[in-house]
C-alpha positions as MATLAB code, in Angstrom:
seq = 'XXXXXXXXXXXXXXXXXXXXXXXXXXXXXXXXXXXXXXXXXXXXXXXXXXXXXXXXXXXXXXXXXXXXXXXXXXXXXXXXXXXXXXXXXXXXXXXXXXXXXXXXXXXXXXXXX';
ca = [
       0.000    0.000    0.000;
       2.713    2.484    0.993;
       4.815    1.989   -2.132;
       1.861    2.103   -4.482;
       0.411    5.183   -2.821;
       3.692    7.104   -2.593;
       5.556    6.221   -5.811;
       3.015    4.260   -7.854;
       2.664    5.569  -11.383;
       2.091    2.505  -13.567;
      -1.233    0.707  -13.228;
      -0.909   -3.040  -12.701;
      -4.293   -4.064  -14.114;
      -6.521   -0.989  -14.394;
      -9.608   -2.806  -15.696;
      -9.773   -5.066  -12.634;
      -8.190   -3.005   -9.880;
      -7.569    0.609  -10.929;
      -5.692    1.637   -7.769;
      -3.094   -1.142   -7.824;
       0.269   -0.214   -9.314;
       3.313   -2.109  -10.511;
       5.410   -0.161   -8.004;
       3.082   -1.224   -5.192;
       3.277   -4.844   -6.315;
       7.081   -4.781   -6.399;
       7.258   -2.876   -3.101;
       5.038   -5.465   -1.424;
       7.188   -8.311   -2.701;
      10.402   -6.595   -1.606;
       9.015   -5.819    1.852;
       7.991   -9.452    2.226;
      11.676  -10.346    1.907;
      12.246   -8.692    5.273;
      10.141  -11.348    7.022;
      12.564  -14.301    6.679;
      15.568  -12.041    7.227;
      14.172  -10.736   10.524;
      12.814  -14.147   11.581;
      16.236  -15.714   11.035;
      17.573  -13.477   13.807;
      15.247  -15.156   16.314;
      14.665  -18.718   15.106;
      16.628  -21.281   13.168;
      15.039  -22.334    9.895;
      15.043  -26.011    8.930;
      15.960  -24.916    5.381;
      18.396  -22.485    3.812;
      17.538  -18.764    4.175;
      17.646  -18.409    0.386;
      14.906  -21.044    0.065;
      12.830  -19.188    2.650;
      13.271  -15.935    0.751;
      12.184  -17.536   -2.541;
       9.136  -19.090   -0.856;
       8.276  -15.741    0.727;
       8.469  -13.929   -2.624;
       6.311  -16.560   -4.341;
       3.725  -16.492   -1.539;
       3.656  -12.687   -1.662;
       3.016  -12.736   -5.401;
       0.299  -15.378   -5.029;
      -1.334  -13.307   -2.282;
      -1.497  -10.300   -4.557;
      -2.809  -12.524   -7.354;
      -5.611  -13.705   -5.057;
      -6.539  -10.082   -4.425;
      -6.648   -9.363   -8.160;
      -8.747  -12.462   -8.885;
     -11.273  -11.520   -6.199;
     -11.428   -7.966   -7.568;
     -11.995   -9.456  -11.015;
     -14.903  -11.541   -9.700;
     -16.492   -8.448   -8.169;
     -16.054   -6.462  -11.396;
     -17.447   -9.335  -13.480;
     -20.567   -9.607  -11.337;
     -20.937   -5.832  -10.987;
     -20.730   -5.638   -7.204;
     -18.717   -3.173   -5.155;
     -18.621   -5.118   -1.895;
     -18.545   -8.888   -1.478;
     -20.981   -8.868    1.414;
     -22.286   -6.955    4.393;
     -20.914   -9.111    7.223;
     -17.802   -6.908    7.400;
     -18.882   -3.521    6.046;
     -16.395   -1.283    4.291;
     -13.131   -2.340    2.698;
     -14.968   -4.270   -0.031;
     -16.683   -6.843    2.160;
     -15.610  -10.086    3.777;
     -13.796  -11.550    0.765;
     -11.420   -8.588    0.722;
     -10.223   -9.686    4.160;
      -9.372  -13.198    2.974;
      -8.801  -12.945   -0.787;
      -5.033  -13.357   -0.530;
      -5.475  -16.676    1.237;
      -7.372  -18.134   -1.753;
      -4.106  -18.722   -3.596;
      -1.558  -18.643   -0.759;
      -2.952  -21.430    1.451;
      -3.195  -24.104   -1.271;
       0.320  -23.249   -2.461;
       1.683  -23.251    1.078;
       0.045  -26.623    1.686;
       1.711  -28.039   -1.438;
       5.091  -26.625   -0.405;
       4.811  -28.017    3.123;
       3.811  -31.456    1.857;
       6.889  -31.531   -0.381;
       9.198  -31.267    2.613;
];
């Protein structure tokens, strides 16, 4: 959000999500790299830090893809919010849209180990 809002100039997919920018996408992915770096200071990973960084980048990209897919569904069906259970912020699906792609991928990655 911060990168896209402050330096975002190039729209990522304006038809589906007009406020998302390429700079915001890249900024989100780069910031996600800080997670394994900081976590490594406190816990020992069972795998190489480079592997953790790659997994983190892929999960970050899949999370943003889930957000775009959910926005695409809403645009396709002509709705602004995905429900009234959690008002504002696009509805309840906007709270969990990133998990739609991240959790299945994470499950596959964990089962491979």
